[in-house]
Amino acid sequence: MMAAAVEHGSGLVLGQVQVGSKTNEIPAVRQLSQNLDLKGRVVTLDALHAQQETARCLVESCRADYVAASVKDNQPAIRKNLEDLDWAGAGWSEDKFDKGHCRLETRRCAVFDLSDPKWSETRKLKGRKQAFWIERARHVRKTGKTSRETVFGLTSLGADKAGPDAMLSLVRNHWHIENRLHYATDFTYDEDRCRARVRHLPRNLACLSNAAISIIRLRGEFKYLPEANRHYAAKTQDALDAVLNASRC
């Protein structure tokens, strides 16, 4: 298993590390963070990484900010505290609408300022300055079914850096790692069905796939990865030129 860092928007893989056989993604993400120059950047994380040491690593060692895109049952005390906040006085974003994949989605976000000293002993994730609450409503046109979801999270970004609209955008863009990396490696490069199991071969193949994705996106000549793969499979000299000149993109 590899842990990767993906840039919002561009979908570029900035770095990756292998997850040890006797551990999990949590320490691997800390190691990856320290390998990258994250100073002044905002790092978005999913529920698994809403961890004290991960937050400390990003804020103190990397000099970066974080957005824990969701806090779930792996941190029950923090989640319960977030649920119990008086959200009636929080600032809300405008409703955002999306239409695609035969469904309609409405999202809105509230942020709660935790900078007041009275909150110092609660929701103690290192460096947290704001809590946020995101509501999502999805309507599937084909089946007529509607579902609702509520997500709580924490961020080290203060109110002067990220209001409700900015927070909603950051959390939305966090899922680029699913849509622009995991989906691409699973379906375009068929990684899930790969039978390579010997020594370093699985890791090397994953590295090559991520490098290919990044080179294609840096060049900006193709809208979709399958289109680029067909082009380079037919024109091997173009593929060689793309690899050798990747640093110039």
mmCIF file of C-alpha atoms in Angstrom:
data_model
loop_
_atom_site.group_PDB
_atom_site.id
_atom_site.type_symbol
_atom_site.label_atom_id
_atom_site.label_comp_id
_atom_site.label_asym_id
_atom_site.label_seq_id
_atom_site.Cartn_x
_atom_site.Cartn_y
_atom_site.Cartn_z
ATOM 1 C CA MET A 1 0.000 0.000 0.000
ATOM 2 C CA MET A 2 1.191 3.510 -0.853
ATOM 3 C CA ALA A 3 0.209 6.786 0.831
ATOM 4 C CA ALA A 4 0.212 9.679 -1.639
ATOM 5 C CA ALA A 5 -0.128 13.453 -1.493
ATOM 6 C CA VAL A 6 -2.210 14.945 -4.324
ATOM 7 C CA GLU A 7 -2.431 18.626 -5.189
ATOM 8 C CA HIS A 8 -5.936 20.081 -5.307
ATOM 9 C CA GLY A 9 -7.023 21.189 -8.750
ATOM 10 C CA SER A 10 -4.115 19.859 -10.817
ATOM 11 C CA GLY A 11 -4.360 16.288 -9.541
ATOM 12 C CA LEU A 12 -0.546 16.006 -9.494
ATOM 13 C CA VAL A 13 1.025 13.428 -7.183
ATOM 14 C CA LEU A 14 3.484 15.440 -5.105
ATOM 15 C CA GLY A 15 4.973 12.508 -3.239
ATOM 16 C CA GLN A 16 4.310 9.033 -1.916
ATOM 17 C CA VAL A 17 5.642 6.576 0.642
ATOM 18 C CA GLN A 18 5.071 2.887 1.205
ATOM 19 C CA VAL A 19 2.973 1.843 4.190
ATOM 20 C CA GLY A 20 4.872 -0.673 6.325
ATOM 21 C CA SER A 21 3.556 -4.232 6.556
ATOM 22 C CA LYS A 22 3.214 -4.014 10.362
ATOM 23 C CA THR A 23 1.693 -0.535 10.577
ATOM 24 C CA ASN A 24 -0.934 1.601 8.813
ATOM 25 C CA GLU A 25 -1.369 4.872 6.915
ATOM 26 C CA ILE A 26 -1.199 7.138 9.974
ATOM 27 C CA PRO A 27 2.599 7.185 10.549
ATOM 28 C CA ALA A 28 3.162 6.953 6.779
ATOM 29 C CA VAL A 29 1.298 10.225 6.233
ATOM 30 C CA ARG A 30 3.455 11.938 8.877
ATOM 31 C CA GLN A 31 6.589 10.676 7.151
ATOM 32 C CA LEU A 32 5.289 11.808 3.760
ATOM 33 C CA SER A 33 4.418 15.255 5.126
ATOM 34 C CA GLN A 34 7.948 15.754 6.423
ATOM 35 C CA ASN A 35 9.386 14.727 3.044
ATOM 36 C CA LEU A 36 7.502 17.536 1.283
ATOM 37 C CA ASP A 37 7.898 21.307 1.420
ATOM 38 C CA LEU A 38 4.495 22.157 2.904
ATOM 39 C CA LYS A 39 5.349 25.486 4.534
ATOM 40 C CA GLY A 40 2.432 27.883 4.065
ATOM 41 C CA ARG A 41 0.226 25.252 2.428
ATOM 42 C CA VAL A 42 -3.089 23.782 3.549
ATOM 43 C CA VAL A 43 -3.210 19.990 3.911
ATOM 44 C CA THR A 44 -6.602 18.279 3.826
ATOM 45 C CA LEU A 45 -7.008 14.923 5.588
ATOM 46 C CA ASP A 46 -9.773 12.359 5.962
ATOM 47 C CA ALA A 47 -11.186 10.994 9.213
ATOM 48 C CA LEU A 48 -8.408 8.442 9.793
ATOM 49 C CA HIS A 49 -5.839 11.226 10.151
ATOM 50 C CA ALA A 50 -7.655 13.391 12.706
ATOM 51 C CA GLN A 51 -4.833 12.521 15.100
ATOM 52 C CA GLN A 52 -2.943 14.604 17.652
ATOM 53 C CA GLU A 53 0.522 13.661 16.391
ATOM 54 C CA THR A 54 -0.435 14.211 12.757
ATOM 55 C CA ALA A 55 -1.788 17.679 13.558
ATOM 56 C CA ARG A 56 1.346 18.445 15.589
ATOM 57 C CA CYS A 57 3.579 17.260 12.726
ATOM 58 C CA LEU A 58 1.845 19.527 10.207
ATOM 59 C CA VAL A 59 1.626 22.632 12.396
ATOM 60 C CA GLU A 60 4.997 22.465 14.161
ATOM 61 C CA SER A 61 7.339 20.472 11.903
ATOM 62 C CA CYS A 62 5.943 21.338 8.468
ATOM 63 C CA ARG A 63 4.697 24.868 9.258
ATOM 64 C CA ALA A 64 1.508 24.079 7.378
ATOM 65 C CA ASP A 65 -2.199 24.317 8.120
ATOM 66 C CA TYR A 66 -4.574 21.374 8.115
ATOM 67 C CA VAL A 67 -8.227 20.671 7.465
ATOM 68 C CA ALA A 68 -9.498 17.436 9.007
ATOM 69 C CA ALA A 69 -12.239 16.996 6.424
ATOM 70 C CA SER A 70 -14.295 14.850 8.788
ATOM 71 C CA VAL A 71 -14.143 13.634 12.382
ATOM 72 C CA LYS A 72 -15.861 10.284 12.813
ATOM 73 C CA ASP A 73 -16.224 7.522 15.375
ATOM 74 C CA ASN A 74 -12.470 6.876 15.534
ATOM 75 C CA GLN A 75 -12.384 10.085 17.629
ATOM 76 C CA PRO A 76 -15.672 9.754 19.585
ATOM 77 C CA ALA A 77 -14.861 12.367 22.249
ATOM 78 C CA ILE A 78 -13.948 15.048 19.710
ATOM 79 C CA ARG A 79 -16.975 14.238 17.558
ATOM 80 C CA LYS A 80 -19.329 14.426 20.557
ATOM 81 C CA ASN A 81 -17.857 17.803 21.524
ATOM 82 C CA LEU A 82 -18.366 19.106 18.007
ATOM 83 C CA GLU A 83 -21.960 17.930 17.941
ATOM 84 C CA ASP A 84 -22.632 19.692 21.269
ATOM 85 C CA LEU A 85 -21.437 23.133 20.130
ATOM 86 C CA ASP A 86 -24.036 25.881 19.898
ATOM 87 C CA TRP A 87 -24.129 25.984 16.112
ATOM 88 C CA ALA A 88 -27.046 28.421 16.117
ATOM 89 C CA GLY A 89 -24.584 31.296 16.345
ATOM 90 C CA ALA A 90 -22.210 30.014 13.654
ATOM 91 C CA GLY A 91 -21.702 31.681 10.285
ATOM 92 C CA TRP A 92 -23.133 29.793 7.303
ATOM 93 C CA SER A 93 -22.102 29.659 3.666
ATOM 94 C CA GLU A 94 -24.452 30.101 0.767
ATOM 95 C CA ASP A 95 -26.018 26.897 -0.565
ATOM 96 C CA LYS A 96 -23.912 25.277 -3.296
ATOM 97 C CA PHE A 97 -25.551 23.182 -6.009
ATOM 98 C CA ASP A 98 -24.002 20.484 -8.199
ATOM 99 C CA LYS A 99 -25.555 18.413 -10.961
ATOM 100 C CA GLY A 100 -23.865 15.337 -12.363
ATOM 101 C CA HIS A 101 -23.914 11.543 -12.482
ATOM 102 C CA CYS A 102 -27.740 11.643 -12.563
ATOM 103 C CA ARG A 103 -27.960 13.308 -9.168
ATOM 104 C CA LEU A 104 -28.476 16.726 -7.632
ATOM 105 C CA GLU A 105 -26.467 17.749 -4.582
ATOM 106 C CA THR A 106 -26.874 20.713 -2.257
ATOM 107 C CA ARG A 107 -24.147 21.600 0.270
ATOM 108 C CA ARG A 108 -23.717 24.247 2.920
ATOM 109 C CA CYS A 109 -21.163 24.848 5.654
ATOM 110 C CA ALA A 110 -21.063 26.505 9.066
ATOM 111 C CA VAL A 111 -17.865 27.477 10.896
ATOM 112 C CA PHE A 112 -17.447 27.972 14.636
ATOM 113 C CA ASP A 113 -14.559 30.049 16.012
ATOM 114 C CA LEU A 114 -12.671 28.167 18.749
ATOM 115 C CA SER A 115 -10.046 30.834 19.390
ATOM 116 C CA ASP A 116 -11.722 32.071 22.589
ATOM 117 C CA PRO A 117 -9.805 30.823 25.688
ATOM 118 C CA LYS A 118 -12.986 29.258 27.068
ATOM 119 C CA TRP A 119 -12.632 26.498 24.449
ATOM 120 C CA SER A 120 -9.005 25.743 25.347
ATOM 121 C CA GLU A 121 -9.762 22.507 27.195
ATOM 122 C CA THR A 122 -12.102 20.970 24.618
ATOM 123 C CA ARG A 123 -11.775 19.618 21.072
ATOM 124 C CA LYS A 124 -8.041 19.437 21.664
ATOM 125 C CA LEU A 125 -6.569 18.732 18.265
ATOM 126 C CA LYS A 126 -3.218 20.501 18.093
ATOM 127 C CA GLY A 127 -3.497 23.973 16.564
ATOM 128 C CA ARG A 128 -7.233 23.826 15.858
ATOM 129 C CA LYS A 129 -8.797 27.275 15.510
ATOM 130 C CA GLN A 130 -12.174 26.555 13.956
ATOM 131 C CA ALA A 131 -14.729 23.784 13.820
ATOM 132 C CA PHE A 132 -16.996 23.286 10.842
ATOM 133 C CA TRP A 133 -20.264 21.542 10.087
ATOM 134 C CA ILE A 134 -21.177 20.529 6.539
ATOM 135 C CA GLU A 135 -24.637 19.424 5.455
ATOM 136 C CA ARG A 136 -25.125 17.540 2.192
ATOM 137 C CA ALA A 137 -28.412 16.584 0.541
ATOM 138 C CA ARG A 138 -28.385 14.308 -2.523
ATOM 139 C CA HIS A 139 -31.283 13.538 -4.831
ATOM 140 C CA VAL A 140 -30.873 10.680 -7.326
ATOM 141 C CA ARG A 141 -33.083 11.489 -10.294
ATOM 142 C CA LYS A 142 -33.188 7.949 -11.612
ATOM 143 C CA THR A 143 -34.563 6.430 -8.389
ATOM 144 C CA GLY A 144 -36.123 9.514 -6.809
ATOM 145 C CA LYS A 145 -34.323 8.817 -3.518
ATOM 146 C CA THR A 146 -33.002 11.647 -1.334
ATOM 147 C CA SER A 147 -30.320 11.242 1.338
ATOM 148 C CA ARG A 148 -28.833 13.653 3.866
ATOM 149 C CA GLU A 149 -25.428 13.635 5.524
ATOM 150 C CA THR A 150 -23.827 15.734 8.269
ATOM 151 C CA VAL A 151 -20.049 15.991 8.621
ATOM 152 C CA PHE A 152 -18.031 17.665 11.390
ATOM 153 C CA GLY A 153 -14.394 18.705 11.115
ATOM 154 C CA LEU A 154 -11.581 20.829 12.537
ATOM 155 C CA THR A 155 -9.009 23.142 10.998
ATOM 156 C CA SER A 156 -5.950 25.122 12.060
ATOM 157 C CA LEU A 157 -7.040 27.917 9.714
ATOM 158 C CA GLY A 158 -8.360 30.929 11.585
ATOM 159 C CA ALA A 159 -11.479 32.895 10.709
ATOM 160 C CA ASP A 160 -9.290 35.461 8.916
ATOM 161 C CA LYS A 161 -8.042 32.779 6.508
ATOM 162 C CA ALA A 162 -11.085 30.592 5.887
ATOM 163 C CA GLY A 163 -14.751 31.445 6.223
ATOM 164 C CA PRO A 164 -17.678 29.089 5.511
ATOM 165 C CA ASP A 165 -17.433 29.321 1.701
ATOM 166 C CA ALA A 166 -13.674 28.703 1.649
ATOM 167 C CA MET A 167 -14.013 25.782 4.060
ATOM 168 C CA LEU A 168 -16.722 24.199 1.930
ATOM 169 C CA SER A 169 -14.471 24.483 -1.120
ATOM 170 C CA LEU A 170 -11.451 22.974 0.679
ATOM 171 C CA VAL A 171 -13.419 19.954 1.871
ATOM 172 C CA ARG A 172 -14.969 19.489 -1.568
ATOM 173 C CA ASN A 173 -11.555 19.577 -3.237
ATOM 174 C CA HIS A 174 -10.170 17.073 -0.728
ATOM 175 C CA TRP A 175 -11.960 14.317 -2.629
ATOM 176 C CA HIS A 176 -9.784 14.948 -5.678
ATOM 177 C CA ILE A 177 -7.572 12.200 -4.251
ATOM 178 C CA GLU A 178 -10.448 9.775 -4.842
ATOM 179 C CA ASN A 179 -11.660 11.162 -8.161
ATOM 180 C CA ARG A 180 -8.347 12.093 -9.778
ATOM 181 C CA LEU A 181 -5.955 9.482 -8.356
ATOM 182 C CA HIS A 182 -7.594 6.404 -6.866
ATOM 183 C CA TYR A 183 -10.246 6.198 -9.589
ATOM 184 C CA ALA A 184 -7.591 6.681 -12.287
ATOM 185 C CA THR A 185 -5.268 3.973 -10.947
ATOM 186 C CA ASP A 186 -8.128 1.531 -10.322
ATOM 187 C CA PHE A 187 -9.985 1.928 -13.630
ATOM 188 C CA THR A 188 -7.557 3.416 -16.149
ATOM 189 C CA TYR A 189 -4.517 1.427 -14.992
ATOM 190 C CA ASP A 190 -6.517 -1.531 -13.580
ATOM 191 C CA GLU A 191 -4.410 -1.551 -10.412
ATOM 192 C CA ASP A 192 -6.903 -3.541 -8.332
ATOM 193 C CA ARG A 193 -6.570 -6.569 -10.612
ATOM 194 C CA CYS A 194 -2.785 -6.381 -10.870
ATOM 195 C CA ARG A 195 -1.276 -9.735 -9.860
ATOM 196 C CA ALA A 196 2.251 -8.432 -9.213
ATOM 197 C CA ARG A 197 3.257 -9.612 -5.746
ATOM 198 C CA VAL A 198 7.030 -10.154 -5.873
ATOM 199 C CA ARG A 199 9.323 -8.019 -3.700
ATOM 200 C CA HIS A 200 9.377 -4.343 -4.804
ATOM 201 C CA LEU A 201 7.437 -4.846 -8.049
ATOM 202 C CA PRO A 202 3.984 -3.704 -6.757
ATOM 203 C CA ARG A 203 5.475 -0.503 -5.303
ATOM 204 C CA ASN A 204 7.476 0.220 -8.457
ATOM 205 C CA LEU A 205 4.426 -0.229 -10.683
ATOM 206 C CA ALA A 206 2.388 2.117 -8.442
ATOM 207 C CA CYS A 207 5.171 4.714 -8.639
ATOM 208 C CA LEU A 208 5.273 4.460 -12.430
ATOM 209 C CA SER A 209 1.483 4.833 -12.710
ATOM 210 C CA ASN A 210 1.508 7.953 -10.520
ATOM 211 C CA ALA A 211 4.440 9.380 -12.484
ATOM 212 C CA ALA A 212 2.605 8.781 -15.771
ATOM 213 C CA ILE A 213 -0.544 10.488 -14.450
ATOM 214 C CA SER A 214 1.443 13.521 -13.302
ATOM 215 C CA ILE A 215 3.372 13.848 -16.572
ATOM 216 C CA ILE A 216 0.180 13.700 -18.632
ATOM 217 C CA ARG A 217 -1.490 16.346 -16.484
ATOM 218 C CA LEU A 218 1.558 18.612 -16.464
ATOM 219 C CA ARG A 219 1.691 18.588 -20.265
ATOM 220 C CA GLY A 220 -1.993 19.520 -20.488
ATOM 221 C CA GLU A 221 -2.456 18.143 -24.013
ATOM 222 C CA PHE A 222 -5.212 15.660 -23.200
ATOM 223 C CA LYS A 223 -8.470 16.052 -21.330
ATOM 224 C CA TYR A 224 -8.704 12.405 -20.286
ATOM 225 C CA LEU A 225 -6.058 9.852 -19.269
ATOM 226 C CA PRO A 226 -7.310 7.012 -21.548
ATOM 227 C CA GLU A 227 -6.993 9.337 -24.539
ATOM 228 C CA ALA A 228 -3.394 10.124 -23.579
ATOM 229 C CA ASN A 229 -2.569 6.454 -23.006
ATOM 230 C CA ARG A 230 -3.864 5.505 -26.465
ATOM 231 C CA HIS A 231 -1.820 8.291 -28.042
ATOM 232 C CA TYR A 232 1.430 7.330 -26.308
ATOM 233 C CA ALA A 233 0.889 3.611 -26.937
ATOM 234 C CA ALA A 234 0.672 4.335 -30.663
ATOM 235 C CA LYS A 235 3.514 6.883 -30.710
ATOM 236 C CA THR A 236 6.301 5.586 -28.520
ATOM 237 C CA GLN A 237 8.687 8.407 -29.434
ATOM 238 C CA ASP A 238 6.167 10.927 -28.077
ATOM 239 C CA ALA A 239 6.017 8.900 -24.859
ATOM 240 C CA LEU A 240 9.798 8.896 -24.555
ATOM 241 C CA ASP A 241 9.951 12.645 -25.212
ATOM 242 C CA ALA A 242 7.262 13.267 -22.570
ATOM 243 C CA VAL A 243 9.262 11.339 -19.939
ATOM 244 C CA LEU A 244 12.611 12.913 -20.797
ATOM 245 C CA ASN A 245 11.196 16.441 -20.891
ATOM 246 C CA ALA A 246 8.913 16.132 -17.855
ATOM 247 C CA SER A 247 11.021 18.622 -15.851
ATOM 248 C CA ARG A 248 10.298 21.314 -18.444
ATOM 249 C CA CYS A 249 6.504 21.111 -18.067
#
